[in-house]
Short mmCIF file of C-alpha atoms in Angstrom, two decimals:
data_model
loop_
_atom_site.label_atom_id
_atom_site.label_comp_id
_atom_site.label_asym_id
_atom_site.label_seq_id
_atom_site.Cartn_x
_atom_site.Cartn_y
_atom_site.Cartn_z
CA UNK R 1 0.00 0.00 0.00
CA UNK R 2 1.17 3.48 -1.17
CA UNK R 3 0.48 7.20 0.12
CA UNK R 4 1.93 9.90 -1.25
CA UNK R 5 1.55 13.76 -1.06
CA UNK R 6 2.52 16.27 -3.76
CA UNK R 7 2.81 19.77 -4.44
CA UNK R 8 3.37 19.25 -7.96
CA UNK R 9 0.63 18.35 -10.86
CA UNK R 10 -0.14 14.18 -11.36
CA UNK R 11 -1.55 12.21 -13.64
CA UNK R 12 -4.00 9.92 -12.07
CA UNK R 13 -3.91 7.12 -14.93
CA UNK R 14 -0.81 7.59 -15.89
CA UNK R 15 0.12 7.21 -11.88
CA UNK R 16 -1.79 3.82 -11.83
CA UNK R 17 -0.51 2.56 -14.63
CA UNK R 18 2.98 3.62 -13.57
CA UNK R 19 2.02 1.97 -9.86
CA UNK R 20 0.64 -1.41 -12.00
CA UNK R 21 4.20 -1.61 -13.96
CA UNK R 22 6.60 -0.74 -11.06
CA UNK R 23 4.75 -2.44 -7.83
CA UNK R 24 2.12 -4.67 -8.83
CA UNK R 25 4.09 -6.52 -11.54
CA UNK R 26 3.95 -9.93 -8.99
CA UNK R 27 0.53 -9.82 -8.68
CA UNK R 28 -0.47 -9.60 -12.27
CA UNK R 29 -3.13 -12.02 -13.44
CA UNK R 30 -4.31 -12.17 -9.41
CA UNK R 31 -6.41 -9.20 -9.54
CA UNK R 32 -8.82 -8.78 -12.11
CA UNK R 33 -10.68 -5.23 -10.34
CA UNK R 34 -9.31 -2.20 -9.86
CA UNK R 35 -11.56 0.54 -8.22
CA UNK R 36 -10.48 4.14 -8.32
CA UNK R 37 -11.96 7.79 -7.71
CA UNK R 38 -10.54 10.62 -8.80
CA UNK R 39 -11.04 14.31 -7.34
CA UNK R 40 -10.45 17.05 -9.30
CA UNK R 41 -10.29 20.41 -7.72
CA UNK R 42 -13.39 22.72 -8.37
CA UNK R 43 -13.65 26.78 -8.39
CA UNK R 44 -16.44 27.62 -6.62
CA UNK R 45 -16.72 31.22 -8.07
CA UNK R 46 -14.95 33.73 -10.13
CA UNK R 47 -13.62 35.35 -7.80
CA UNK R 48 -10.66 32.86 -6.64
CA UNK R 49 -7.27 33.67 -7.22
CA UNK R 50 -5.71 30.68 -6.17
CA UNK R 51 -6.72 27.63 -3.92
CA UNK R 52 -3.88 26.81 -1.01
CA UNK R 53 -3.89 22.75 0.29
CA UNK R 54 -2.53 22.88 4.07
CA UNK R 55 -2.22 19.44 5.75
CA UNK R 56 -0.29 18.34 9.03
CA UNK R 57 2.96 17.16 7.67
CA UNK R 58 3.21 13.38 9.28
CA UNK R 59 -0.10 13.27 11.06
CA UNK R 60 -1.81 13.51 7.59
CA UNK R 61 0.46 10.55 6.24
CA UNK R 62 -0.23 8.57 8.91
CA UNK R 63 -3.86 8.72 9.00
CA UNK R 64 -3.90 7.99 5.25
CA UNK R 65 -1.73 4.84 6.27
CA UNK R 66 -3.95 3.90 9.01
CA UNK R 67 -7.24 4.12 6.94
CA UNK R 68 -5.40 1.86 4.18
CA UNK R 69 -4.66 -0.89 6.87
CA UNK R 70 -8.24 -0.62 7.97
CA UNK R 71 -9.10 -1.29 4.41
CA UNK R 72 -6.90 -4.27 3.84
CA UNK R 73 -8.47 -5.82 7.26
CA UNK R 74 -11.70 -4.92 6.19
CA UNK R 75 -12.17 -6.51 2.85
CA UNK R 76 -10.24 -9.03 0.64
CA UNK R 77 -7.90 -6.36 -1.29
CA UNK R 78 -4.28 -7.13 -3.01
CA UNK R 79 -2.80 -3.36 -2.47
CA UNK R 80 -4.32 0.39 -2.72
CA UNK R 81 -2.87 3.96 -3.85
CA UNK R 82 -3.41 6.98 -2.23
CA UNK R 83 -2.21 10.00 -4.21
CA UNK R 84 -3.21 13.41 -2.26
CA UNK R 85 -1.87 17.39 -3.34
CA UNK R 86 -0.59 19.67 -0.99
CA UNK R 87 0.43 23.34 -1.66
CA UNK R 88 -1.16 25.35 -4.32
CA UNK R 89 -3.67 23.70 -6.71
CA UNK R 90 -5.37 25.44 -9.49
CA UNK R 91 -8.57 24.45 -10.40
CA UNK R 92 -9.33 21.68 -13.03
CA UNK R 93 -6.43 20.03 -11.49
CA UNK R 94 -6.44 16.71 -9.78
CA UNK R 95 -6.49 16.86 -6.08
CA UNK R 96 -7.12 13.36 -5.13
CA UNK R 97 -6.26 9.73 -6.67
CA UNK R 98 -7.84 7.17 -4.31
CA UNK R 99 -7.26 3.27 -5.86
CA UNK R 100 -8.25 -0.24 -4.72
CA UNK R 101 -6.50 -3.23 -6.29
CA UNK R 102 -8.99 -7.06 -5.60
CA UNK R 103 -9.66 -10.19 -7.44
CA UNK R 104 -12.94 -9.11 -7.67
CA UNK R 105 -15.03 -6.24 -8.29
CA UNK R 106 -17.38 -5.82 -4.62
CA UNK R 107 -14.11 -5.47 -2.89
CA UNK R 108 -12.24 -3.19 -4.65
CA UNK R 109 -15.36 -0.89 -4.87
CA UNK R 110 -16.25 -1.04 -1.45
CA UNK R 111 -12.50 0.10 -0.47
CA UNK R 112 -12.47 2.49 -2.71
CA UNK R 113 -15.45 3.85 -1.63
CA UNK R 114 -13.90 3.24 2.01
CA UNK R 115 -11.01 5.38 1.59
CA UNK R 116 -11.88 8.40 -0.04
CA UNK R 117 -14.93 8.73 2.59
CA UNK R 118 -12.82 8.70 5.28
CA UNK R 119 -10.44 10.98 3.86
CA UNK R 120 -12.89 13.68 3.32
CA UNK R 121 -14.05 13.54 6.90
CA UNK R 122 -10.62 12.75 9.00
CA UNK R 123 -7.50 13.27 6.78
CA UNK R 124 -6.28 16.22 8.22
CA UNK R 125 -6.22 18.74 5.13
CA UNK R 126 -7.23 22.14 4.68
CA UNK R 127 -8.41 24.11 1.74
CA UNK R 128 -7.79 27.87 1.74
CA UNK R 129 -9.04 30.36 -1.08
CA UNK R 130 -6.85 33.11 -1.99
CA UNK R 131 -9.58 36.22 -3.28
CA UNK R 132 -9.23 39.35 -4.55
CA UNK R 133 -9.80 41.08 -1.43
CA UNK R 134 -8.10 38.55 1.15
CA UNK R 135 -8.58 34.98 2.19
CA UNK R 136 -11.32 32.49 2.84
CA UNK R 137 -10.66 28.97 4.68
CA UNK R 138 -13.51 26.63 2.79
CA UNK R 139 -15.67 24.93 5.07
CA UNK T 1 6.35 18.60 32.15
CA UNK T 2 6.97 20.24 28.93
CA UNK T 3 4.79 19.96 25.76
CA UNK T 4 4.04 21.24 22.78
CA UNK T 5 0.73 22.65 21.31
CA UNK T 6 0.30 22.93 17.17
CA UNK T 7 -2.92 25.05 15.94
CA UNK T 8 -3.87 24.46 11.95
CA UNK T 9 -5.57 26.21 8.88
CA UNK T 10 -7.93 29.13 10.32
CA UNK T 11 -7.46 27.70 14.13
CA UNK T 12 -3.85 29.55 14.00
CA UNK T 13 -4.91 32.29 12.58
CA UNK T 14 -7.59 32.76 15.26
CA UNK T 15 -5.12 31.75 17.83
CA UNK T 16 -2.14 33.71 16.56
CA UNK T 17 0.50 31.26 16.57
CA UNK T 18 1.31 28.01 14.71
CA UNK T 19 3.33 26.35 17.82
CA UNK T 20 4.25 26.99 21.17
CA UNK T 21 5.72 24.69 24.00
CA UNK T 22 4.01 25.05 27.25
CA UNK T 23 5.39 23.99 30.57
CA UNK T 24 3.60 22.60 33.87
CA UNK T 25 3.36 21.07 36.94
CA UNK T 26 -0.23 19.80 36.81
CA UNK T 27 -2.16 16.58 35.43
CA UNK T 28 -2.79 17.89 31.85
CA UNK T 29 -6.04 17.13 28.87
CA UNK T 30 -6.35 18.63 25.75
CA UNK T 31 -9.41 20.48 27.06
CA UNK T 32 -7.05 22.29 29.72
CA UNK T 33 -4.05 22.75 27.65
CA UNK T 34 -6.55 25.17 24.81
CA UNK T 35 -8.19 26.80 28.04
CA UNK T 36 -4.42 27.66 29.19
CA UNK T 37 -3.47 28.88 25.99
CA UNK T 38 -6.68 30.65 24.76
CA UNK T 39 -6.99 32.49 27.85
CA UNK T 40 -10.17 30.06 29.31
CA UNK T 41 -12.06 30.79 25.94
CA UNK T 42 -14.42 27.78 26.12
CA UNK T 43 -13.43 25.18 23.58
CA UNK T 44 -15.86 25.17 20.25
CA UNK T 45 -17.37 22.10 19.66
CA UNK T 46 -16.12 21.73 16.27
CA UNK T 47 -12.47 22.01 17.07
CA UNK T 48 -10.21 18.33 16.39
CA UNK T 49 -7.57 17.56 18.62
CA UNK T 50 -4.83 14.85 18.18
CA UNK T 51 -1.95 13.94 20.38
CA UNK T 52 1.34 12.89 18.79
CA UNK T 53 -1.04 13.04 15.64
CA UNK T 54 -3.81 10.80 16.68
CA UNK T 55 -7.11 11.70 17.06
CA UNK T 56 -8.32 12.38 20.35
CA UNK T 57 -10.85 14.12 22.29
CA UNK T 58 -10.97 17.05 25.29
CA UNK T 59 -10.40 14.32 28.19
CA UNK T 60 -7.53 12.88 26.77
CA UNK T 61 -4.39 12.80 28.85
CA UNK T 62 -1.41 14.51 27.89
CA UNK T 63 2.28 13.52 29.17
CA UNK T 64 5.49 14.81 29.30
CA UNK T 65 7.06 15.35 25.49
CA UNK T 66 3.74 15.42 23.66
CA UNK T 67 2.62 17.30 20.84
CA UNK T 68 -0.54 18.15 21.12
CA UNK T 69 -2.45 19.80 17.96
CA UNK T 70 -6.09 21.85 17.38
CA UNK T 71 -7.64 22.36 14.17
CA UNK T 72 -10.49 22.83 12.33
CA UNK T 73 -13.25 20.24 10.16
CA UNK T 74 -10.77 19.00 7.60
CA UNK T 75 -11.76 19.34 4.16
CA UNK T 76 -9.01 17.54 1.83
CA UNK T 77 -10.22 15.58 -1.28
#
């Protein structure tokens, strides 16, 4: 299992294909799902500048660790990727790869599912929106 | 014992500072560590806490060498 934080731009597919080819080559032909979800950031009106990602360097890691674990104990899963951004982010770019790796399809979409829930409501990130006339912390 | 408190995202802004180490003698929680550092404002109901960056709630106890942190909902994804 894989987390990783960025304050550069990614490539989700190009990510899991990269993740397939470099970690998962052993386990080709043993999983035939892979479940993924994708968040892409949004602009929520034209008055944004720029959109700040704050997170709590090694507390956030963990906790995306933790809620992988969880996952693997939880259903029958071969591995997962969790991809996150940190930093500055413009919108239309991705935020968020979440992916799943099973023999079959009701696990990998239930871990999926599992993951990116519980990152919305405990992964300790924070977005902040730079406006014209001074900053707003999203809620 | 000595500690350290962390405050994130609009939390430090409202606070003022990002980190500070506070000393003391007494049994410590997270709920009295923010009254001693936000001056007895009462804790909002909203605000996380984690100790050495797991979660954790106003009663739990805090020992020497901890870092203690306070922020806001998260809202990653």
């Amino acid at each position: 299992m894989k987390v990783e934080l960025t304050s550069h731009i990614f490539h989700p597919w190009t990510r899991i294909h990269a993740f397939e080819e470099d970690e998962l080559r052993a386990l080709k032909g043993k999983y035939g799902a892979v479940s993924t979800f994708v968040g892409t950031m949004r602009n929520e009106g034209d008055t944004v500048d720029t959109l700040f990602l704050e997170h709590y360097p090694g507390m956030t890691e963990k906790t995306l660790y933790s809620f992988s674990e969880t996952a693997a104990q939880r259903w029958n899963i071969l591995d997962t990727l969790i991809i996150h951004r940190v930093g500055e982010i413009q919108a239309g770019e991705t935020i968020v790869l979440v992916a799943a790796w099973a023999a079959h399809r009701a696990p990998a979409f239930e871990a999926c599912r599992f993951l990116i829930e519980t990152l919305k409501s405990q992964a300790p990130f924070w977005k902040r929106e730079t406006l014209k006339d001074g900053v707003r912390w999203v809620h | 014992m000595s500690i350290i408190v962390k405050f994130f995202a609009s939390l430090r802004e409202h606070v003022g500072k990002s980190e500070l180490h506070i000393e003391s003698t007494d049994a410590l929680t997270c709920a009295k560590i923010w009254a001693q550092v936000c001056h007895e404002e009462p804790l909002p109901s909203h605000v996380l806490m984690a100790v050495n960056q797991e979660y954790a709630d106003p009663n739990t106890r805090v020992h020497e060498g901890d870092e203690i942190a306070f922020f806001p909902p998260v809202t990653g994804g």
